[in-house]
Amino acid sequence: MDARFTAEQDEIRRTLRELLRKRCGAQEVRAAVDTPAGYDPALWAALAEQLGLPGIALPGTCGGAGCSVTELALACEETGRVLAPSPLLATSVLAAPLILALGTPAQRTGLLPRLAAGTLTAAFAVPGSALATALALISGNGGDWAGGGRAGGVQARRAGDGWRLYGQADQVLDGHRAGLLLVAAHTGGFARSRTLLFLVPGDADGLVRARLTALDATRPQGRVQLRDVRAELLGDEGADVLGALAGAGDAAAAVLACEAVGAAGRALERTVEYVRHRKQFGRAIGSFQAVKHRLADVYVQVQAARSAAYYAAWATGNGERVGGLALAQALQALRCAAGEAIQLHGGIGFTWEHEAHLYFKRAAGDELLFGPVHRLWARAADVAGLFERGEVLV
């Protein structure tokens, strides 16, 4: 493994950081999250038209740039630094890979070029708070998280030559505005119980959507209600949906780990900058040994998490699944960096006007969506068979 970035990867990071520095400062982020969409459409258009970011990890035959998950993860590290609100996670990290893996040739041809161009956004709708379960991040995804034939969740039934969906999905990332919904639904009753994925246009009859008040406003979420909505099956009924979800979940975890590392690194940078200039008893507080020790601990955590995230992004293209492990370490580092940022900023650190709380909310919000950390650790241990060998290394 060559740990050095290529010239192209360095250029992607540099160009994206420069664009975000100009167009996605703290004030722009606050203004964007207060809009009905929850993000700045002009910034999204710039990311799509100038950088081709939505399709960076899609093959050239589908209108993408033909890069790997590593390039997408490095790009998300830059968007994570500024907490840029955009449909990138929902569209390019969650929905597009599933369409690429499971869709028919006609579905891929009809949808992926528009997703890559940024003219169509998508959202992955999972019932309740089961997103992490569906992606096999905190447990196996072979259970009844999609409905299980009982009341609740989302159910699918045949209707003539098509399908009808009914049910509700909460906490859907960008679910209130996405032009296309990729819905996980249960079908088959108890005898042939299984989970399938369905495509639902954002303007479908019987579809009711509303934006939710989320802890992390930079990740807008919506509630999706399906009232006998006509849907199109993604791929065919015999496809390995659960396997595709697990694969997409590992890649998404690697991308999310890089995004969290970007946020943690930026929180640490802002804190170091502050303690170098904030004076107490005639000295900069950064000169006190106790402060130095606390920031050194954060630095070690962030750098370790960055190494794990980079490795996980590389490993996704080489048959190794360690995304969940990297995500656990990255979320822990972000929580630590954001918490210390609030503490070491003192009285201003916990005010609404300062941006430190945004990073803390990102850490807490991501754990609610994709964690918590201890369950990510536990899942990684189960997959590795750590406690099935009859011995524990100390």
mmCIF file of C-alpha atoms in Angstrom:
data_model
loop_
_atom_site.group_PDB
_atom_site.id
_atom_site.type_symbol
_atom_site.label_atom_id
_atom_site.label_comp_id
_atom_site.label_asym_id
_atom_site.label_seq_id
_atom_site.Cartn_x
_atom_site.Cartn_y
_atom_site.Cartn_z
ATOM 1 C CA MET A 1 0.000 0.000 0.000
ATOM 2 C CA ASP A 2 1.368 3.406 -1.020
ATOM 3 C CA ALA A 3 0.170 5.841 1.655
ATOM 4 C CA ARG A 4 0.978 8.920 -0.402
ATOM 5 C CA PHE A 5 -1.788 10.802 -2.161
ATOM 6 C CA THR A 6 -1.610 11.160 -5.915
ATOM 7 C CA ALA A 7 -1.299 14.560 -7.558
ATOM 8 C CA GLU A 8 -4.929 14.281 -8.653
ATOM 9 C CA GLN A 9 -6.112 13.561 -5.108
ATOM 10 C CA ASP A 10 -4.147 16.508 -3.742
ATOM 11 C CA GLU A 11 -5.653 18.742 -6.415
ATOM 12 C CA ILE A 12 -9.188 17.619 -5.544
ATOM 13 C CA ARG A 13 -8.614 18.505 -1.892
ATOM 14 C CA ARG A 14 -6.949 21.849 -2.660
ATOM 15 C CA THR A 15 -9.582 22.981 -5.163
ATOM 16 C CA LEU A 16 -12.499 21.969 -2.970
ATOM 17 C CA ARG A 17 -11.014 23.592 0.132
ATOM 18 C CA GLU A 18 -10.498 26.845 -1.748
ATOM 19 C CA LEU A 19 -14.067 26.854 -3.066
ATOM 20 C CA LEU A 20 -15.529 26.107 0.358
ATOM 21 C CA ARG A 21 -13.352 28.751 1.997
ATOM 22 C CA LYS A 22 -14.895 31.368 -0.295
ATOM 23 C CA ARG A 23 -18.495 30.185 -0.292
ATOM 24 C CA CYS A 24 -19.133 28.190 2.868
ATOM 25 C CA GLY A 25 -18.063 30.165 5.897
ATOM 26 C CA ALA A 26 -19.833 30.071 9.263
ATOM 27 C CA GLN A 27 -22.381 32.709 8.254
ATOM 28 C CA GLU A 28 -23.171 30.959 4.970
ATOM 29 C CA VAL A 29 -23.708 27.656 6.794
ATOM 30 C CA ARG A 30 -26.143 29.264 9.237
ATOM 31 C CA ALA A 31 -28.032 30.961 6.409
ATOM 32 C CA ALA A 32 -28.253 27.744 4.386
ATOM 33 C CA VAL A 33 -29.658 25.575 7.185
ATOM 34 C CA ASP A 34 -32.436 28.104 7.785
ATOM 35 C CA THR A 35 -33.758 27.764 4.226
ATOM 36 C CA PRO A 36 -36.565 25.304 3.416
ATOM 37 C CA ALA A 37 -34.154 23.072 1.498
ATOM 38 C CA GLY A 38 -31.592 23.047 4.295
ATOM 39 C CA TYR A 39 -28.684 23.759 1.974
ATOM 40 C CA ASP A 40 -27.532 26.349 -0.576
ATOM 41 C CA PRO A 41 -28.595 25.252 -4.099
ATOM 42 C CA ALA A 42 -26.078 27.672 -5.638
ATOM 43 C CA LEU A 43 -23.210 26.019 -3.744
ATOM 44 C CA TRP A 44 -24.499 22.573 -4.708
ATOM 45 C CA ALA A 45 -24.591 23.645 -8.370
ATOM 46 C CA ALA A 46 -21.023 24.929 -8.101
ATOM 47 C CA LEU A 47 -19.829 21.659 -6.555
ATOM 48 C CA ALA A 48 -21.511 19.743 -9.370
ATOM 49 C CA GLU A 49 -20.616 21.937 -12.347
ATOM 50 C CA GLN A 50 -17.123 23.063 -11.392
ATOM 51 C CA LEU A 51 -15.855 19.964 -9.595
ATOM 52 C CA GLY A 52 -18.185 17.140 -10.646
ATOM 53 C CA LEU A 53 -18.402 16.181 -6.987
ATOM 54 C CA PRO A 54 -21.753 14.279 -7.000
ATOM 55 C CA GLY A 55 -20.448 11.811 -9.580
ATOM 56 C CA ILE A 56 -16.830 11.587 -8.496
ATOM 57 C CA ALA A 57 -17.114 7.920 -7.465
ATOM 58 C CA LEU A 58 -19.416 6.823 -10.312
ATOM 59 C CA PRO A 59 -18.021 5.170 -13.446
ATOM 60 C CA GLY A 60 -17.583 7.191 -16.611
ATOM 61 C CA THR A 61 -20.232 5.106 -18.385
ATOM 62 C CA CYS A 62 -22.761 6.492 -15.901
ATOM 63 C CA GLY A 63 -21.704 10.105 -16.321
ATOM 64 C CA GLY A 64 -19.308 10.100 -13.383
ATOM 65 C CA ALA A 65 -15.620 10.863 -13.045
ATOM 66 C CA GLY A 66 -14.599 7.227 -12.645
ATOM 67 C CA CYS A 67 -12.706 7.778 -9.394
ATOM 68 C CA SER A 68 -12.752 5.490 -6.377
ATOM 69 C CA VAL A 69 -14.317 5.787 -2.947
ATOM 70 C CA THR A 70 -10.993 7.215 -1.748
ATOM 71 C CA GLU A 71 -11.457 10.398 -3.779
ATOM 72 C CA LEU A 72 -15.034 10.761 -2.545
ATOM 73 C CA ALA A 73 -13.852 10.285 1.042
ATOM 74 C CA LEU A 74 -11.125 12.912 0.654
ATOM 75 C CA ALA A 75 -13.682 15.327 -0.775
ATOM 76 C CA CYS A 76 -16.002 14.670 2.165
ATOM 77 C CA GLU A 77 -13.143 15.382 4.550
ATOM 78 C CA GLU A 78 -13.108 18.913 3.136
ATOM 79 C CA THR A 79 -16.887 19.339 3.331
ATOM 80 C CA GLY A 80 -16.737 18.015 6.900
ATOM 81 C CA ARG A 81 -14.201 20.677 7.866
ATOM 82 C CA VAL A 82 -16.753 23.434 7.267
ATOM 83 C CA LEU A 83 -19.868 21.326 8.045
ATOM 84 C CA ALA A 84 -21.130 22.132 4.546
ATOM 85 C CA PRO A 85 -24.849 21.292 4.305
ATOM 86 C CA SER A 86 -25.509 19.601 0.962
ATOM 87 C CA PRO A 87 -27.228 16.528 -0.567
ATOM 88 C CA LEU A 88 -23.824 14.889 -1.110
ATOM 89 C CA LEU A 89 -24.133 12.285 1.652
ATOM 90 C CA ALA A 90 -27.682 11.258 0.843
ATOM 91 C CA THR A 91 -27.236 11.303 -2.936
ATOM 92 C CA SER A 92 -23.683 10.212 -3.685
ATOM 93 C CA VAL A 93 -22.723 8.185 -0.618
ATOM 94 C CA LEU A 94 -25.970 6.334 0.183
ATOM 95 C CA ALA A 95 -28.363 6.260 -2.789
ATOM 96 C CA ALA A 96 -26.170 6.250 -5.912
ATOM 97 C CA PRO A 97 -24.024 3.210 -4.945
ATOM 98 C CA LEU A 98 -27.152 1.144 -4.306
ATOM 99 C CA ILE A 99 -28.639 2.089 -7.668
ATOM 100 C CA LEU A 100 -25.329 1.228 -9.317
ATOM 101 C CA ALA A 101 -25.130 -2.134 -7.531
ATOM 102 C CA LEU A 102 -28.744 -3.287 -7.866
ATOM 103 C CA GLY A 103 -30.376 -1.296 -10.655
ATOM 104 C CA THR A 104 -31.280 -2.639 -14.067
ATOM 105 C CA PRO A 105 -29.363 -1.235 -17.065
ATOM 106 C CA ALA A 106 -32.340 0.999 -17.851
ATOM 107 C CA GLN A 107 -32.507 2.290 -14.272
ATOM 108 C CA ARG A 108 -28.790 3.005 -14.149
ATOM 109 C CA THR A 109 -28.887 4.742 -17.515
ATOM 110 C CA GLY A 110 -31.909 6.822 -16.595
ATOM 111 C CA LEU A 111 -30.865 7.884 -13.105
ATOM 112 C CA LEU A 112 -27.112 7.827 -12.534
ATOM 113 C CA PRO A 113 -26.112 10.470 -15.125
ATOM 114 C CA ARG A 114 -28.572 12.917 -13.559
ATOM 115 C CA LEU A 115 -27.325 12.097 -10.065
ATOM 116 C CA ALA A 116 -23.729 12.546 -11.237
ATOM 117 C CA ALA A 117 -24.569 15.918 -12.780
ATOM 118 C CA GLY A 118 -26.255 17.131 -9.605
ATOM 119 C CA THR A 119 -29.524 17.885 -11.395
ATOM 120 C CA LEU A 120 -31.272 15.112 -9.444
ATOM 121 C CA THR A 121 -30.863 14.481 -5.731
ATOM 122 C CA ALA A 122 -31.800 11.282 -3.961
ATOM 123 C CA ALA A 123 -32.500 10.087 -0.437
ATOM 124 C CA PHE A 124 -32.384 6.631 1.141
ATOM 125 C CA ALA A 125 -35.528 6.116 3.223
ATOM 126 C CA VAL A 126 -35.376 3.531 6.004
ATOM 127 C CA PRO A 127 -38.165 3.045 8.588
ATOM 128 C CA GLY A 128 -37.696 4.529 12.032
ATOM 129 C CA SER A 129 -34.126 4.981 13.192
ATOM 130 C CA ALA A 130 -32.861 1.807 11.515
ATOM 131 C CA LEU A 131 -30.397 3.374 9.057
ATOM 132 C CA ALA A 132 -27.323 2.022 10.861
ATOM 133 C CA THR A 133 -28.951 -1.427 11.087
ATOM 134 C CA ALA A 134 -29.914 -1.437 7.411
ATOM 135 C CA LEU A 135 -26.321 -0.656 6.463
ATOM 136 C CA ALA A 136 -25.047 -3.422 8.795
ATOM 137 C CA LEU A 137 -22.978 -0.976 10.836
ATOM 138 C CA ILE A 138 -24.139 -1.865 14.336
ATOM 139 C CA SER A 139 -25.625 -5.326 13.737
ATOM 140 C CA GLY A 140 -26.509 -7.756 11.006
ATOM 141 C CA ASN A 141 -29.194 -6.419 8.670
ATOM 142 C CA GLY A 142 -31.140 -9.636 8.230
ATOM 143 C CA GLY A 143 -33.815 -8.808 10.801
ATOM 144 C CA ASP A 144 -37.188 -7.116 10.600
ATOM 145 C CA TRP A 145 -35.946 -3.515 10.527
ATOM 146 C CA ALA A 146 -37.948 -2.774 7.359
ATOM 147 C CA GLY A 147 -41.257 -3.823 8.864
ATOM 148 C CA GLY A 148 -41.209 -7.537 9.428
ATOM 149 C CA GLY A 149 -44.805 -8.030 8.308
ATOM 150 C CA ARG A 150 -46.169 -6.226 11.348
ATOM 151 C CA ALA A 151 -47.674 -2.790 11.755
ATOM 152 C CA GLY A 152 -45.160 -0.005 11.300
ATOM 153 C CA GLY A 153 -42.254 0.343 8.969
ATOM 154 C CA VAL A 154 -42.857 0.366 5.221
ATOM 155 C CA GLN A 155 -44.777 -2.412 3.493
ATOM 156 C CA ALA A 156 -44.828 -3.257 -0.209
ATOM 157 C CA ARG A 157 -47.508 -5.175 -2.101
ATOM 158 C CA ARG A 158 -48.024 -6.061 -5.696
ATOM 159 C CA ALA A 159 -50.638 -4.101 -7.648
ATOM 160 C CA GLY A 160 -51.093 -5.340 -11.191
ATOM 161 C CA ASP A 161 -47.751 -5.099 -12.939
ATOM 162 C CA GLY A 162 -46.281 -2.745 -10.337
ATOM 163 C CA TRP A 163 -45.862 -2.198 -6.614
ATOM 164 C CA ARG A 164 -47.573 -0.094 -3.975
ATOM 165 C CA LEU A 165 -45.927 1.173 -0.794
ATOM 166 C CA TYR A 166 -47.498 2.237 2.455
ATOM 167 C CA GLY A 167 -45.924 3.178 5.758
ATOM 168 C CA GLN A 168 -43.625 5.809 7.186
ATOM 169 C CA ALA A 169 -39.895 6.500 7.392
ATOM 170 C CA ASP A 170 -38.424 9.005 9.824
ATOM 171 C CA GLN A 171 -34.995 10.617 10.032
ATOM 172 C CA VAL A 172 -34.486 10.420 6.277
ATOM 173 C CA LEU A 173 -31.462 12.478 5.276
ATOM 174 C CA ASP A 174 -32.668 15.114 2.775
ATOM 175 C CA GLY A 175 -35.935 13.212 2.601
ATOM 176 C CA HIS A 176 -38.008 16.381 2.613
ATOM 177 C CA ARG A 177 -36.572 17.742 -0.655
ATOM 178 C CA ALA A 178 -34.889 14.969 -2.650
ATOM 179 C CA GLY A 179 -36.147 14.488 -6.182
ATOM 180 C CA LEU A 180 -35.925 10.696 -5.873
ATOM 181 C CA LEU A 181 -36.530 8.415 -2.913
ATOM 182 C CA LEU A 182 -34.928 5.015 -2.567
ATOM 183 C CA VAL A 183 -37.222 3.241 -0.112
ATOM 184 C CA ALA A 184 -36.486 0.051 1.800
ATOM 185 C CA ALA A 185 -39.717 -1.891 2.266
ATOM 186 C CA HIS A 186 -40.800 -5.247 3.611
ATOM 187 C CA THR A 187 -42.767 -7.648 1.463
ATOM 188 C CA GLY A 188 -43.757 -11.296 1.323
ATOM 189 C CA GLY A 189 -45.546 -11.540 4.662
ATOM 190 C CA PHE A 190 -44.225 -14.183 7.052
ATOM 191 C CA ALA A 191 -43.867 -17.010 4.551
ATOM 192 C CA ARG A 192 -41.507 -15.252 2.110
ATOM 193 C CA SER A 193 -40.393 -12.327 4.246
ATOM 194 C CA ARG A 194 -37.750 -10.175 2.585
ATOM 195 C CA THR A 195 -36.620 -6.597 2.150
ATOM 196 C CA LEU A 196 -36.564 -4.939 -1.268
ATOM 197 C CA LEU A 197 -35.649 -1.463 -2.467
ATOM 198 C CA PHE A 198 -38.019 0.715 -4.459
ATOM 199 C CA LEU A 199 -37.733 3.921 -6.463
ATOM 200 C CA VAL A 200 -40.289 6.645 -5.749
ATOM 201 C CA PRO A 201 -40.301 10.023 -7.546
ATOM 202 C CA GLY A 202 -40.415 13.027 -5.241
ATOM 203 C CA ASP A 203 -43.724 14.175 -6.772
ATOM 204 C CA ALA A 204 -45.518 10.811 -6.569
ATOM 205 C CA ASP A 205 -49.196 10.770 -5.631
ATOM 206 C CA GLY A 206 -49.757 9.821 -1.999
ATOM 207 C CA LEU A 207 -46.274 10.865 -0.920
ATOM 208 C CA VAL A 208 -46.298 13.256 2.053
ATOM 209 C CA ARG A 209 -43.043 14.772 3.303
ATOM 210 C CA ALA A 210 -42.086 17.206 6.046
ATOM 211 C CA ARG A 211 -38.803 18.525 7.367
ATOM 212 C CA LEU A 212 -37.947 17.548 10.921
ATOM 213 C CA THR A 213 -36.173 19.573 13.568
ATOM 214 C CA ALA A 214 -32.867 17.747 13.879
ATOM 215 C CA LEU A 215 -30.179 18.041 16.531
ATOM 216 C CA ASP A 216 -27.641 18.703 13.778
ATOM 217 C CA ALA A 217 -29.197 21.303 11.500
ATOM 218 C CA THR A 218 -26.372 20.899 8.975
ATOM 219 C CA ARG A 219 -27.773 17.438 8.196
ATOM 220 C CA PRO A 220 -31.416 18.201 7.307
ATOM 221 C CA GLN A 221 -33.804 15.303 7.851
ATOM 222 C CA GLY A 222 -37.357 14.645 6.766
ATOM 223 C CA ARG A 223 -40.319 12.429 7.577
ATOM 224 C CA VAL A 224 -41.634 10.444 4.617
ATOM 225 C CA GLN A 225 -45.178 9.069 4.603
ATOM 226 C CA LEU A 226 -46.213 6.670 1.852
ATOM 227 C CA ARG A 227 -49.957 6.408 1.400
ATOM 228 C CA ASP A 228 -50.514 3.725 -1.221
ATOM 229 C CA VAL A 229 -47.754 5.141 -3.411
ATOM 230 C CA ARG A 230 -46.885 3.602 -6.762
ATOM 231 C CA ALA A 231 -43.237 2.506 -6.812
ATOM 232 C CA GLU A 232 -40.742 0.855 -9.114
ATOM 233 C CA LEU A 233 -38.718 -2.091 -7.896
ATOM 234 C CA LEU A 234 -34.976 -1.445 -7.960
ATOM 235 C CA GLY A 235 -33.403 -4.290 -9.916
ATOM 236 C CA ASP A 236 -35.160 -7.646 -9.606
ATOM 237 C CA GLU A 237 -36.664 -9.632 -6.748
ATOM 238 C CA GLY A 238 -33.820 -12.117 -6.670
ATOM 239 C CA ALA A 239 -31.098 -9.554 -6.048
ATOM 240 C CA ASP A 240 -28.949 -9.753 -2.925
ATOM 241 C CA VAL A 241 -30.348 -6.599 -1.352
ATOM 242 C CA LEU A 242 -28.936 -7.199 2.111
ATOM 243 C CA GLY A 243 -25.476 -7.886 0.738
ATOM 244 C CA ALA A 244 -25.595 -4.717 -1.348
ATOM 245 C CA LEU A 245 -26.698 -2.718 1.690
ATOM 246 C CA ALA A 246 -23.828 -4.112 3.763
ATOM 247 C CA GLY A 247 -21.314 -3.281 1.051
ATOM 248 C CA ALA A 248 -22.685 0.214 0.605
ATOM 249 C CA GLY A 249 -22.713 0.629 4.385
ATOM 250 C CA ASP A 250 -19.029 -0.166 4.713
ATOM 251 C CA ALA A 251 -18.108 2.313 1.970
ATOM 252 C CA ALA A 252 -20.409 4.937 3.502
ATOM 253 C CA ALA A 253 -18.783 4.385 6.900
ATOM 254 C CA ALA A 254 -15.326 5.006 5.400
ATOM 255 C CA VAL A 255 -16.555 8.226 3.786
ATOM 256 C CA LEU A 256 -18.260 9.324 6.992
ATOM 257 C CA ALA A 257 -15.081 8.596 8.939
ATOM 258 C CA CYS A 258 -13.120 10.961 6.684
ATOM 259 C CA GLU A 259 -15.852 13.572 7.011
ATOM 260 C CA ALA A 260 -15.769 13.305 10.815
ATOM 261 C CA VAL A 261 -11.970 13.559 10.791
ATOM 262 C CA GLY A 262 -12.240 16.750 8.760
ATOM 263 C CA ALA A 263 -14.648 18.233 11.296
ATOM 264 C CA ALA A 264 -12.499 17.111 14.233
ATOM 265 C CA GLY A 265 -9.372 18.559 12.679
ATOM 266 C CA ARG A 266 -11.044 21.897 12.074
ATOM 267 C CA ALA A 267 -12.431 22.035 15.620
ATOM 268 C CA LEU A 268 -8.925 21.396 16.941
ATOM 269 C CA GLU A 269 -7.425 24.077 14.668
ATOM 270 C CA ARG A 270 -9.932 26.664 15.850
ATOM 271 C CA THR A 271 -9.265 25.802 19.480
ATOM 272 C CA VAL A 272 -5.486 26.017 19.106
ATOM 273 C CA GLU A 273 -5.858 29.369 17.379
ATOM 274 C CA TYR A 274 -8.064 30.642 20.205
ATOM 275 C CA VAL A 275 -5.832 29.553 23.107
ATOM 276 C CA ARG A 276 -2.811 31.152 21.468
ATOM 277 C CA HIS A 277 -4.469 34.575 21.624
ATOM 278 C CA ARG A 278 -6.785 34.387 24.650
ATOM 279 C CA LYS A 279 -4.927 35.787 27.659
ATOM 280 C CA GLN A 280 -5.477 35.110 31.337
ATOM 281 C CA PHE A 281 -3.308 36.407 34.195
ATOM 282 C CA GLY A 282 -1.225 38.183 31.595
ATOM 283 C CA ARG A 283 -0.406 35.009 29.629
ATOM 284 C CA ALA A 284 -1.924 33.212 26.663
ATOM 285 C CA ILE A 285 -3.905 30.296 28.070
ATOM 286 C CA GLY A 286 -2.258 28.044 25.519
ATOM 287 C CA SER A 287 0.990 28.412 27.445
ATOM 288 C CA PHE A 288 -0.453 26.622 30.489
ATOM 289 C CA GLN A 289 0.713 23.037 30.713
ATOM 290 C CA ALA A 290 -2.733 21.649 31.513
ATOM 291 C CA VAL A 291 -4.152 23.158 28.318
ATOM 292 C CA LYS A 292 -1.230 21.830 26.291
ATOM 293 C CA HIS A 293 -1.805 18.324 27.623
ATOM 294 C CA ARG A 294 -5.509 18.389 26.779
ATOM 295 C CA LEU A 295 -4.897 19.582 23.240
ATOM 296 C CA ALA A 296 -2.100 17.065 22.765
ATOM 297 C CA ASP A 297 -4.504 14.266 23.691
ATOM 298 C CA VAL A 298 -7.013 15.562 21.141
ATOM 299 C CA TYR A 299 -4.304 15.799 18.485
ATOM 300 C CA VAL A 300 -3.288 12.178 19.018
ATOM 301 C CA GLN A 301 -6.894 11.025 18.719
ATOM 302 C CA VAL A 302 -7.520 13.036 15.558
ATOM 303 C CA GLN A 303 -4.352 11.833 13.859
ATOM 304 C CA ALA A 304 -5.058 8.205 14.749
ATOM 305 C CA ALA A 305 -8.614 8.555 13.456
ATOM 306 C CA ARG A 306 -7.337 10.178 10.247
ATOM 307 C CA SER A 307 -4.989 7.262 9.592
ATOM 308 C CA ALA A 308 -7.801 4.763 10.202
ATOM 309 C CA ALA A 309 -10.185 6.693 7.939
ATOM 310 C CA TYR A 310 -7.689 6.904 5.084
ATOM 311 C CA TYR A 311 -6.963 3.202 5.366
ATOM 312 C CA ALA A 312 -10.681 2.338 5.392
ATOM 313 C CA ALA A 313 -11.255 4.449 2.266
ATOM 314 C CA TRP A 314 -8.398 2.649 0.505
ATOM 315 C CA ALA A 315 -9.551 -0.763 1.751
ATOM 316 C CA THR A 316 -13.043 -0.440 0.252
ATOM 317 C CA GLY A 317 -11.549 -0.907 -3.207
ATOM 318 C CA ASN A 318 -9.389 -3.825 -2.116
ATOM 319 C CA GLY A 319 -11.908 -6.239 -0.673
ATOM 320 C CA GLU A 320 -11.436 -5.359 3.007
ATOM 321 C CA ARG A 321 -14.303 -4.044 5.110
ATOM 322 C CA VAL A 322 -13.106 -1.919 8.007
ATOM 323 C CA GLY A 323 -15.315 1.129 7.508
ATOM 324 C CA GLY A 324 -17.303 0.656 10.699
ATOM 325 C CA LEU A 325 -14.146 0.415 12.786
ATOM 326 C CA ALA A 326 -12.757 3.610 11.262
ATOM 327 C CA LEU A 327 -16.088 5.370 11.762
ATOM 328 C CA ALA A 328 -16.126 4.482 15.461
ATOM 329 C CA GLN A 329 -12.652 5.922 15.950
ATOM 330 C CA ALA A 330 -13.470 9.045 13.935
ATOM 331 C CA LEU A 331 -16.707 9.766 15.796
ATOM 332 C CA GLN A 332 -14.936 9.343 19.107
ATOM 333 C CA ALA A 333 -12.221 11.773 17.994
ATOM 334 C CA LEU A 334 -14.813 14.285 16.806
ATOM 335 C CA ARG A 335 -16.727 14.092 20.069
ATOM 336 C CA CYS A 336 -13.510 14.652 22.019
ATOM 337 C CA ALA A 337 -12.315 17.528 19.797
ATOM 338 C CA ALA A 338 -15.708 19.254 19.831
ATOM 339 C CA GLY A 339 -16.094 18.862 23.588
ATOM 340 C CA GLU A 340 -12.659 20.293 24.299
ATOM 341 C CA ALA A 341 -13.351 23.124 21.849
ATOM 342 C CA ILE A 342 -16.367 24.196 23.887
ATOM 343 C CA GLN A 343 -14.507 23.849 27.197
ATOM 344 C CA LEU A 344 -11.344 25.689 26.162
ATOM 345 C CA HIS A 345 -13.253 28.504 24.475
ATOM 346 C CA GLY A 346 -14.597 29.288 27.926
ATOM 347 C CA GLY A 347 -17.652 31.490 28.325
ATOM 348 C CA ILE A 348 -18.112 32.067 24.613
ATOM 349 C CA GLY A 349 -17.738 28.395 23.706
ATOM 350 C CA PHE A 350 -21.260 27.362 24.634
ATOM 351 C CA THR A 351 -23.072 30.385 23.201
ATOM 352 C CA TRP A 352 -25.381 30.127 20.223
ATOM 353 C CA GLU A 353 -23.392 32.781 18.364
ATOM 354 C CA HIS A 354 -20.165 30.754 18.341
ATOM 355 C CA GLU A 355 -19.760 27.868 15.905
ATOM 356 C CA ALA A 356 -18.233 25.418 18.415
ATOM 357 C CA HIS A 357 -21.661 23.998 19.227
ATOM 358 C CA LEU A 358 -22.194 23.110 15.551
ATOM 359 C CA TYR A 359 -19.275 20.676 15.671
ATOM 360 C CA PHE A 360 -20.511 19.178 18.926
ATOM 361 C CA LYS A 361 -23.960 18.690 17.417
ATOM 362 C CA ARG A 362 -22.438 17.057 14.341
ATOM 363 C CA ALA A 363 -20.663 14.572 16.610
ATOM 364 C CA ALA A 364 -23.813 13.803 18.589
ATOM 365 C CA GLY A 365 -26.044 13.749 15.503
ATOM 366 C CA ASP A 366 -23.819 11.309 13.625
ATOM 367 C CA GLU A 367 -23.776 8.972 16.604
ATOM 368 C CA LEU A 368 -27.563 9.008 16.657
ATOM 369 C CA LEU A 369 -27.726 8.222 12.938
ATOM 370 C CA PHE A 370 -24.821 5.812 12.478
ATOM 371 C CA GLY A 371 -23.683 4.755 15.949
ATOM 372 C CA PRO A 372 -23.340 4.915 18.856
ATOM 373 C CA VAL A 373 -19.609 4.354 19.049
ATOM 374 C CA HIS A 374 -19.752 1.417 21.449
ATOM 375 C CA ARG A 375 -22.116 -0.464 19.124
ATOM 376 C CA LEU A 376 -19.831 0.204 16.154
ATOM 377 C CA TRP A 377 -16.965 -1.256 18.190
ATOM 378 C CA ALA A 378 -19.102 -4.244 19.188
ATOM 379 C CA ARG A 379 -20.144 -4.940 15.592
ATOM 380 C CA ALA A 380 -16.523 -4.831 14.427
ATOM 381 C CA ALA A 381 -15.584 -7.257 17.194
ATOM 382 C CA ASP A 382 -18.408 -9.627 16.212
ATOM 383 C CA VAL A 383 -17.439 -9.581 12.536
ATOM 384 C CA ALA A 384 -13.803 -10.277 13.428
ATOM 385 C CA GLY A 385 -14.855 -13.111 15.782
ATOM 386 C CA LEU A 386 -12.864 -11.473 18.536
ATOM 387 C CA PHE A 387 -14.721 -13.211 21.369
ATOM 388 C CA GLU A 388 -15.222 -16.568 19.647
ATOM 389 C CA ARG A 389 -11.616 -17.763 19.766
ATOM 390 C CA GLY A 390 -11.597 -18.753 23.403
ATOM 391 C CA GLU A 391 -8.800 -16.353 24.300
ATOM 392 C CA VAL A 392 -8.377 -12.660 24.894
ATOM 393 C CA LEU A 393 -5.066 -10.949 24.329
ATOM 394 C CA VAL A 394 -4.096 -8.487 27.084
#
